[in-house]
Amino acid sequence: MAQGQNSVDVAIIGAGPAGLTAAYLLTKKGYSVTVIEKDERYVGGISRTVEVDGYRFDIGGHRFFSKSKEVVDLWNEILPNDFIQRPRMSRIYYEGKFYSYPLRAFEALFNLGIVRSTQCMISYAKAKLYPNTNVRSFQDWTINQFGEKLFSIFFKTYTEKVWGMPCNEMSADWAAQRIKGLSLGAAVVDGLKRSFGLNKKPNDGMETKTLLETFRYPRLGPGMMWDAARDFVVSKGNTVLMGHRFKQLAQDSNGDWRLSATRTDGTEALICAKHVISSAPMRELSARIHPLPQCSMPAMNLRYRDFLTVALMIKSDDLFPDNWIYIHDSKVQVGRVQNFRSWSPEMVPDPSIACVGLEYFCFENDGLWSSSDADLIELAKKEMAILGLCKAEDVVGGAVVRQEKAYPVYDDDYAANVEVMRAELETLYPTLHMVGRNGMHRYNNQDHAMMTAMLTVENIVAGSRVYNIWNVNEDAEYHEAGDEGAQQVIVAKVTEDQAAALESEREVPRRIVKDKDGDGQGRKIGQAA
């Protein structure tokens, strides 16, 4: 039975980037808002920062970079004094060797060897001369772009770890969204210039976001942003209800919404609202609308990939300079290894301890997800040793963080299932708004999730769907509904305001890899001390 009821202009399901962006902006505009969040402690969703004994863990790694002036301005407004500017360094681990990213051509040739490098180039040329004209899957799309040999080396193993399914069963949409704009030819030319020292200017990420070399980051992790947004919402008299799990959503005879949520003690809260913004997974939303919409059956076929991080504290001033390393090795289950001090020195309280996060991709309730924390920590220690990144006996602590529904799966049927649900709900319920990554079943970055909320707020203020939020895409170009391409709300290059924001960042010393031999050369990752 519901205990306590409140009436507001807008009820919001989920306190992640999309939900809190909407709450923040609606609060500024004078709307009454209540947000429900099932987590008892943290806001931010997958962008939260978990803290254990002073160590802070970023769930997946969140670079604060956007082509959108509106998003950058909002970041600066919510968190004006706590951004730091960080260098990006990511590498690929393959067959015991490390590959810089962006590509350094001579390094790649040396690591792969002349024979394999030649095979890669021949394979690439073949793909360009005789492309597959019936592109259906991630595998088809990627082979067309890079050739079969490079696909097998740098895409297949890691991608199948992430998604838990063969690359030929994944939709080509995901590759087109996440790898769009990355040209092998351009990367090789750029790599050759850098190898010869002819290109010293930073790659600013504007042509291909994957190649971004610097980014902004909250000094205590991304959760700092969302804590600040929540605090603003609450300070203005609105409400964020923690430990409240979405139960049911229904309209009364007046068209107003009645949202029920279950508290951790089993009691229920009831919220009445004119509008509802949902960042809950589409599958979950469709199953909890009363009466059940026809789209509930297609929505049940939407799939999600779950994720867990095993954080290890290791006796070492630092292990490697990367933000993270992609593990393209089938001998271990780990998909990626983060170095939290490389994100921000303030994430790790003890300078004599390195803190890394091993990322494992899984399905909820499978063997990995269901393993005990102790067993997962032992697995992580073992795999760090296999990779040669540390000795198991140097590990002095560990913690496990689980994130359900981290990634909406792009299988063959996802697009049709999403469209069926979107069409029905938007037709029946003009005051119900789906936003964010899971709310739209779209693998958006944090800034894109925020923009879906920003445009939804504008729609609520206007009293109609002035903006089609489904046009928010990977290039951060957003158009008004009904006249696609006529009005670009987001600029596609760095503005003077953005440049000024970057220049005004708080200075944090960039970490130097220490050189025990004193020869000034440092020590490469994986190289014996």
XYZ file of C-alpha atoms in Angstrom:
529
model
C 0.000 0.000 0.000
C 1.276 3.438 -0.877
C 2.442 5.525 2.035
C 2.780 9.191 1.177
C 1.838 10.883 -2.050
C 3.001 14.020 -3.775
C 1.918 15.880 -6.877
C 4.421 17.548 -9.182
C 4.691 18.908 -12.684
C 7.195 16.264 -13.796
C 8.144 12.846 -12.397
C 11.495 11.445 -13.544
C 12.482 7.771 -13.505
C 16.231 7.363 -12.960
C 18.908 9.715 -11.594
C 21.501 9.143 -14.308
C 22.878 11.846 -16.653
C 19.631 12.104 -18.633
C 17.316 12.104 -15.625
C 19.343 14.587 -13.580
C 19.933 16.874 -16.559
C 16.169 17.070 -17.029
C 15.607 17.622 -13.299
C 18.264 20.337 -13.149
C 16.915 22.293 -16.113
C 13.264 21.924 -15.098
C 14.159 23.121 -11.602
C 15.851 26.205 -13.078
C 12.674 26.917 -15.035
C 10.517 26.743 -11.898
C 8.862 23.361 -12.404
C 8.139 21.057 -9.487
C 10.004 17.772 -9.980
C 10.413 14.439 -8.214
C 13.130 11.987 -9.287
C 13.111 8.321 -8.254
C 16.362 6.323 -8.177
C 16.616 2.667 -7.193
C 20.206 2.959 -5.911
C 20.251 3.736 -2.216
C 23.512 5.717 -2.247
C 24.684 6.862 -5.661
C 23.263 9.044 -8.401
C 24.743 9.147 -11.894
C 23.807 5.659 -13.114
C 26.649 4.255 -15.182
C 28.347 7.662 -14.795
C 28.465 7.413 -11.011
C 31.692 7.229 -9.013
C 31.855 4.489 -6.387
C 34.014 5.116 -3.299
C 35.541 2.379 -1.128
C 37.952 3.319 1.683
C 38.882 6.547 -0.072
C 39.492 4.887 -3.470
C 37.194 6.067 -6.230
C 36.126 3.978 -9.212
C 34.734 5.256 -12.504
C 32.239 2.754 -13.933
C 33.512 2.375 -17.472
C 35.573 5.545 -17.920
C 33.837 8.806 -18.840
C 35.714 11.442 -20.798
C 34.108 14.857 -20.663
C 34.341 15.959 -24.261
C 31.507 17.114 -26.494
C 31.070 18.978 -29.746
C 27.942 20.461 -28.214
C 28.348 23.991 -26.872
C 25.134 23.542 -24.886
C 26.443 20.461 -23.119
C 29.851 21.993 -22.401
C 28.207 25.125 -21.017
C 25.978 23.021 -18.768
C 28.960 21.032 -17.458
C 30.709 24.298 -16.642
C 27.601 25.635 -14.942
C 26.970 22.573 -12.762
C 30.632 22.029 -11.862
C 32.443 25.341 -12.442
C 35.627 24.838 -10.409
C 36.374 21.124 -10.338
C 37.384 20.089 -13.860
C 40.931 19.046 -14.637
C 42.456 18.642 -18.081
C 43.841 15.152 -18.660
C 45.919 13.533 -21.387
C 44.375 10.555 -23.081
C 46.426 7.430 -23.550
C 44.829 4.169 -24.616
C 46.548 1.106 -25.989
C 45.621 -2.296 -27.329
C 47.159 -5.449 -25.869
C 47.470 -8.178 -28.505
C 49.612 -11.313 -28.334
C 51.765 -9.889 -25.547
C 52.479 -6.594 -27.302
C 51.062 -3.108 -26.964
C 49.789 -0.926 -29.798
C 49.515 2.828 -29.371
C 46.294 4.529 -30.238
C 46.315 6.750 -32.303
C 48.310 4.444 -34.507
C 52.083 4.799 -34.813
C 52.812 3.149 -38.111
C 56.362 1.872 -37.494
C 55.424 0.519 -34.074
C 52.498 -1.392 -35.589
C 54.684 -2.748 -38.404
C 57.343 -3.848 -35.924
C 54.832 -5.513 -33.572
C 52.894 -7.310 -36.289
C 55.914 -8.186 -38.385
C 56.434 -7.657 -42.096
C 54.480 -10.762 -43.158
C 51.391 -10.037 -41.099
C 51.496 -6.317 -41.904
C 51.627 -7.170 -45.592
C 48.682 -9.529 -45.165
C 46.739 -6.727 -43.459
C 47.384 -4.315 -46.313
C 46.461 -6.908 -48.952
C 43.293 -7.722 -47.043
C 42.451 -4.036 -46.747
C 43.001 -3.483 -50.475
C 40.791 -6.460 -51.299
C 37.986 -5.088 -49.125
C 38.160 -1.734 -50.882
C 38.282 -3.243 -54.374
C 35.599 -5.876 -53.765
C 33.375 -4.653 -50.912
C 30.453 -6.631 -49.578
C 27.366 -4.949 -51.022
C 24.964 -6.691 -48.625
C 26.148 -5.291 -45.296
C 24.030 -6.681 -42.459
C 26.277 -7.335 -39.482
C 29.051 -5.674 -37.480
C 31.436 -8.161 -39.100
C 30.346 -7.196 -42.626
C 30.681 -3.468 -41.925
C 34.078 -3.690 -40.229
C 35.627 -5.978 -42.859
C 34.451 -3.559 -45.542
C 36.169 -0.707 -43.690
C 39.429 -2.384 -42.626
C 39.766 -5.773 -44.298
C 39.328 -9.226 -42.817
C 42.836 -9.490 -41.336
C 42.647 -6.264 -39.321
C 39.091 -7.153 -38.293
C 40.295 -10.464 -36.834
C 43.210 -8.809 -34.982
C 41.760 -5.557 -33.649
C 37.983 -5.947 -33.576
C 36.707 -9.529 -33.305
C 38.014 -10.755 -29.934
C 37.357 -7.574 -27.962
C 33.938 -6.946 -29.527
C 32.761 -10.468 -28.788
C 33.936 -10.111 -25.197
C 31.942 -6.918 -24.825
C 28.730 -8.161 -26.378
C 28.792 -11.895 -25.666
C 27.710 -12.767 -29.191
C 29.420 -13.453 -32.534
C 30.236 -10.392 -34.609
C 28.162 -11.750 -37.505
C 25.042 -11.636 -35.284
C 25.495 -7.999 -34.269
C 23.804 -5.227 -36.205
C 26.015 -3.093 -38.442
C 24.371 -0.082 -36.764
C 26.686 -0.346 -33.782
C 29.831 -0.301 -35.911
C 28.544 2.580 -37.991
C 27.745 4.572 -34.842
C 30.867 3.872 -32.795
C 33.556 3.653 -35.506
C 32.074 6.098 -38.012
C 34.650 8.453 -39.477
C 37.695 6.338 -38.616
C 39.612 5.801 -41.845
C 42.469 3.313 -41.943
C 44.172 5.286 -44.675
C 43.954 8.526 -42.704
C 45.144 6.777 -39.560
C 48.176 5.308 -41.365
C 49.109 8.685 -42.878
C 48.736 10.366 -39.492
C 50.717 7.559 -37.852
C 53.560 7.923 -40.369
C 53.711 11.670 -39.749
C 53.841 11.130 -36.012
C 56.458 8.386 -36.377
C 58.663 10.816 -38.323
C 57.875 13.662 -35.917
C 56.166 15.619 -38.705
C 52.847 15.955 -36.909
C 53.261 17.315 -33.407
C 49.907 19.038 -33.012
C 47.382 17.282 -30.788
C 44.584 15.382 -32.429
C 41.610 17.328 -31.106
C 39.095 14.580 -31.789
C 36.875 16.707 -33.970
C 37.189 14.599 -37.106
C 37.176 11.258 -35.322
C 36.191 11.266 -31.705
C 37.913 7.909 -31.130
C 41.275 9.664 -31.578
C 40.739 12.337 -28.937
C 44.043 12.955 -27.103
C 42.973 15.222 -24.242
C 39.763 15.493 -22.293
C 38.288 17.149 -19.238
C 37.436 15.196 -16.142
C 35.992 16.013 -12.696
C 38.827 15.745 -10.188
C 36.872 13.234 -8.020
C 35.315 11.323 -10.902
C 32.155 11.769 -13.001
C 29.878 11.156 -10.022
C 30.974 14.574 -8.762
C 28.976 16.156 -11.604
C 25.798 14.279 -10.774
C 26.111 14.802 -7.024
C 26.237 18.534 -7.749
C 23.209 18.368 -10.055
C 21.217 16.466 -7.421
C 22.241 18.932 -4.715
C 21.028 21.847 -6.830
C 17.675 20.165 -7.477
C 17.162 19.479 -3.772
C 18.352 22.942 -2.713
C 15.572 24.510 -4.784
C 12.853 22.501 -3.053
C 12.512 19.572 -5.445
C 12.995 15.927 -4.509
C 15.340 13.046 -5.361
C 14.090 9.835 -3.774
C 16.898 7.284 -3.310
C 16.209 3.585 -2.876
C 12.921 3.857 -4.805
C 12.385 1.213 -7.491
C 9.980 1.935 -10.353
C 6.889 -0.287 -10.016
C 3.994 0.920 -12.162
C 2.864 3.803 -14.343
C -0.753 4.608 -15.231
C -2.891 7.551 -16.361
C -6.033 8.672 -14.574
C -9.205 9.893 -16.257
C -7.744 13.397 -16.572
C -4.642 12.175 -18.377
C -2.396 12.794 -15.383
C 0.192 10.173 -14.437
C 0.290 8.067 -11.281
C 3.784 6.658 -10.732
C 4.334 4.111 -7.980
C 7.735 3.160 -6.596
C 8.786 0.520 -4.079
C 11.057 1.543 -1.234
C 13.753 -0.736 0.160
C 11.517 -1.577 3.151
C 8.763 -2.813 0.830
C 6.436 0.149 1.241
C 5.310 2.193 -1.737
C 5.424 5.840 -2.710
C 2.934 7.381 -5.130
C 3.765 10.373 -7.328
C 1.170 12.229 -9.390
C 2.511 14.237 -12.333
C 1.513 16.000 -15.545
C 4.565 14.630 -17.378
C 6.823 11.599 -16.890
C 10.407 11.385 -18.146
C 11.743 7.819 -18.214
C 15.372 6.782 -18.464
C 14.413 3.254 -17.361
C 15.227 0.475 -19.834
C 12.576 0.354 -22.561
C 11.843 -3.281 -21.762
C 11.169 -2.344 -18.132
C 9.023 0.663 -18.988
C 6.765 -1.243 -21.382
C 6.161 -3.991 -18.823
C 5.096 -1.526 -16.104
C 2.673 0.685 -17.958
C -0.926 -0.109 -17.043
C -2.734 -1.261 -19.048
C 0.007 -3.102 -20.931
C 0.665 -1.560 -24.339
C 0.734 -3.749 -27.427
C 4.464 -3.053 -27.774
C 5.212 -4.889 -24.515
C 5.889 -8.134 -26.413
C 8.419 -6.703 -28.916
C 9.998 -4.728 -26.055
C 10.600 -7.930 -24.109
C 12.933 -9.014 -26.922
C 15.281 -6.096 -26.296
C 18.516 -7.369 -24.771
C 21.171 -5.820 -22.536
C 24.792 -6.564 -21.715
C 25.878 -6.225 -18.103
C 29.223 -5.188 -16.737
C 31.347 -5.449 -13.632
C 34.564 -3.834 -12.494
C 37.062 -5.535 -10.214
C 39.207 -2.835 -8.626
C 42.615 -3.925 -7.329
C 44.883 -1.942 -5.042
C 48.501 -2.828 -5.820
C 51.796 -1.972 -4.132
C 53.305 0.308 -6.772
C 53.545 4.027 -7.408
C 51.966 3.252 -10.768
C 51.768 0.370 -13.213
C 51.245 2.048 -16.579
C 50.437 5.525 -17.903
C 47.295 4.604 -19.869
C 43.783 5.612 -18.950
C 42.886 2.117 -20.032
C 44.187 -0.821 -22.044
C 41.974 -2.852 -24.371
C 42.689 -6.565 -23.952
C 42.496 -8.381 -27.303
C 43.527 -11.722 -25.844
C 41.296 -14.796 -25.628
C 43.423 -16.330 -22.830
C 41.805 -13.991 -20.291
C 38.216 -12.918 -19.693
C 38.986 -9.281 -18.842
C 38.094 -6.883 -21.642
C 39.704 -3.665 -20.481
C 41.955 -2.469 -17.645
C 41.652 1.067 -16.268
C 44.259 2.983 -14.295
C 42.269 5.283 -12.028
C 45.196 7.592 -11.195
C 45.543 8.341 -14.905
C 41.982 9.672 -14.863
C 42.649 11.836 -11.827
C 45.372 11.695 -9.157
C 42.701 12.457 -6.575
C 40.918 9.163 -7.293
C 43.710 7.283 -5.493
C 44.493 8.497 -1.940
C 47.793 6.655 -1.354
C 50.704 7.579 -3.654
C 52.407 4.258 -2.900
C 49.388 2.246 -4.095
C 48.229 1.901 -7.669
C 44.542 1.289 -8.243
C 43.314 -0.385 -11.423
C 39.930 -1.609 -12.563
C 39.518 -4.793 -14.576
C 36.341 -4.637 -16.632
C 34.370 -7.805 -17.314
C 31.385 -7.952 -19.637
C 28.692 -10.467 -18.806
C 24.964 -11.209 -18.667
C 23.094 -10.738 -15.423
C 23.000 -13.996 -13.441
C 25.523 -15.823 -15.645
C 28.524 -17.489 -14.021
C 30.696 -14.392 -13.966
C 27.976 -12.061 -12.667
C 26.964 -14.543 -9.964
C 30.509 -15.208 -8.739
C 31.374 -14.040 -5.243
C 33.394 -10.853 -4.821
C 36.266 -12.907 -3.386
C 36.343 -15.214 -6.418
C 36.240 -12.252 -8.818
C 39.138 -10.576 -7.030
C 41.166 -13.781 -7.283
C 40.330 -14.036 -10.999
C 41.454 -10.448 -11.533
C 44.738 -11.044 -9.688
C 45.399 -14.138 -11.781
C 44.659 -12.381 -15.071
C 46.815 -9.363 -14.205
C 49.696 -11.805 -13.692
C 48.969 -13.600 -16.981
C 49.079 -10.256 -18.785
C 52.331 -9.363 -17.049
C 50.894 -6.185 -15.529
C 51.607 -7.034 -11.888
C 52.454 -9.872 -9.519
C 49.532 -11.407 -7.643
C 51.369 -11.056 -4.322
C 51.571 -7.264 -4.775
C 47.789 -6.917 -4.603
C 46.801 -5.544 -1.184
C 43.063 -5.019 -1.634
C 40.112 -5.314 -3.960
C 36.487 -4.395 -4.511
C 33.767 -5.359 -7.006
C 31.220 -3.025 -8.606
C 28.360 -4.466 -10.684
C 26.408 -2.514 -13.319
C 23.333 -4.147 -14.781
C 22.080 -3.190 -18.251
C 25.205 -1.220 -19.045
C 24.931 -1.702 -22.798
C 21.792 -1.981 -24.968
C 22.455 -4.838 -27.401
C 22.320 -4.094 -31.128
C 21.137 -7.428 -32.504
C 19.308 -7.991 -35.796
C 15.870 -7.143 -34.421
C 16.586 -4.323 -31.965
C 15.796 -1.428 -34.327
C 12.391 -2.807 -35.300
C 11.506 -3.545 -31.668
C 12.514 -0.033 -30.580
C 10.540 1.599 -33.377
C 7.366 -0.360 -32.545
C 7.541 0.763 -28.923
C 8.441 4.344 -29.741
C 5.623 4.704 -32.278
C 2.944 3.340 -29.969
C 3.939 5.183 -26.806
C 4.503 8.547 -28.484
C 1.088 8.252 -30.191
C -0.810 7.183 -27.076
C 1.059 9.224 -24.472
C 2.336 12.661 -25.581
C 3.270 13.470 -21.959
C 5.496 10.374 -21.565
C 9.091 11.004 -22.652
C 11.856 8.414 -23.116
C 15.426 9.689 -22.711
C 18.989 8.480 -22.241
C 20.897 5.343 -23.144
C 18.543 2.684 -21.816
C 15.461 4.868 -22.090
C 15.945 4.884 -25.867
C 17.915 1.611 -26.201
C 20.715 3.513 -27.902
C 24.428 3.289 -27.146
C 24.795 7.025 -26.557
C 27.655 8.764 -24.841
C 27.005 10.801 -21.718
C 26.699 14.074 -23.634
C 24.178 12.577 -26.050
C 22.106 11.245 -23.163
C 22.165 14.739 -21.672
C 21.063 16.303 -24.936
C 18.041 14.006 -25.192
C 17.014 15.349 -21.779
C 17.768 18.966 -22.706
C 15.555 18.769 -25.791
C 12.835 16.931 -23.868
C 12.733 19.812 -21.390
C 12.256 22.204 -24.313
C 9.396 20.018 -25.565
C 7.711 20.095 -22.152
C 8.040 23.874 -21.975
C 6.654 24.217 -25.523
C 3.770 21.830 -24.825
C 4.545 19.742 -27.911
C 7.341 17.672 -29.435
C 9.120 20.588 -31.080
C 12.360 18.592 -31.153
C 12.666 14.999 -32.262
C 15.129 13.651 -29.701
C 15.606 10.477 -31.742
C 17.721 12.566 -34.116
C 20.360 12.972 -31.427
C 23.186 10.924 -32.872
C 26.833 10.013 -32.508
C 28.030 13.188 -34.258
C 26.106 15.420 -31.827
C 24.012 17.070 -34.519
C 20.426 17.678 -33.422
C 17.597 18.842 -35.651
C 14.063 20.084 -35.186
C 11.405 17.514 -35.944
C 9.657 17.872 -39.271
C 12.496 19.631 -41.055
C 15.534 17.474 -40.595
C 18.814 19.287 -41.218
C 17.225 22.745 -41.374
C 18.316 23.869 -37.924
C 21.469 22.597 -36.302
C 21.276 23.261 -32.594
C 24.756 21.922 -31.849
C 27.865 23.308 -33.466
C 30.261 20.826 -35.044
C 33.539 22.498 -34.146
C 35.222 23.873 -31.050
C 33.855 27.322 -30.294
C 35.659 30.224 -28.636
C 33.650 29.539 -25.484
C 34.761 25.913 -25.418
C 38.383 26.863 -26.065
C 38.256 29.391 -23.234
C 36.764 26.765 -20.934
C 39.583 24.374 -21.725
C 42.226 27.032 -21.151
C 40.772 27.951 -17.768
C 40.933 24.444 -16.327
C 42.547 23.850 -12.965
C 46.133 22.731 -13.443
C 47.073 19.211 -12.339
C 50.617 17.953 -12.954
C 50.756 15.336 -15.622
C 52.127 12.131 -14.218
C 55.641 11.089 -15.233
C 56.499 7.425 -15.576
C 59.401 6.975 -13.192
C 62.671 5.631 -14.438
C 64.401 3.367 -11.930
C 67.565 3.168 -14.011
C 67.978 6.936 -14.148
C 68.663 6.896 -17.882
C 65.742 9.179 -18.693
C 64.153 6.583 -20.959
C 61.422 5.419 -18.589
C 60.004 1.926 -18.691
C 57.470 0.689 -21.191
C 54.503 -1.283 -19.989
C 55.193 -4.986 -19.924
C 58.944 -4.388 -20.017
C 60.986 -5.920 -17.232
C 62.200 -3.492 -14.602
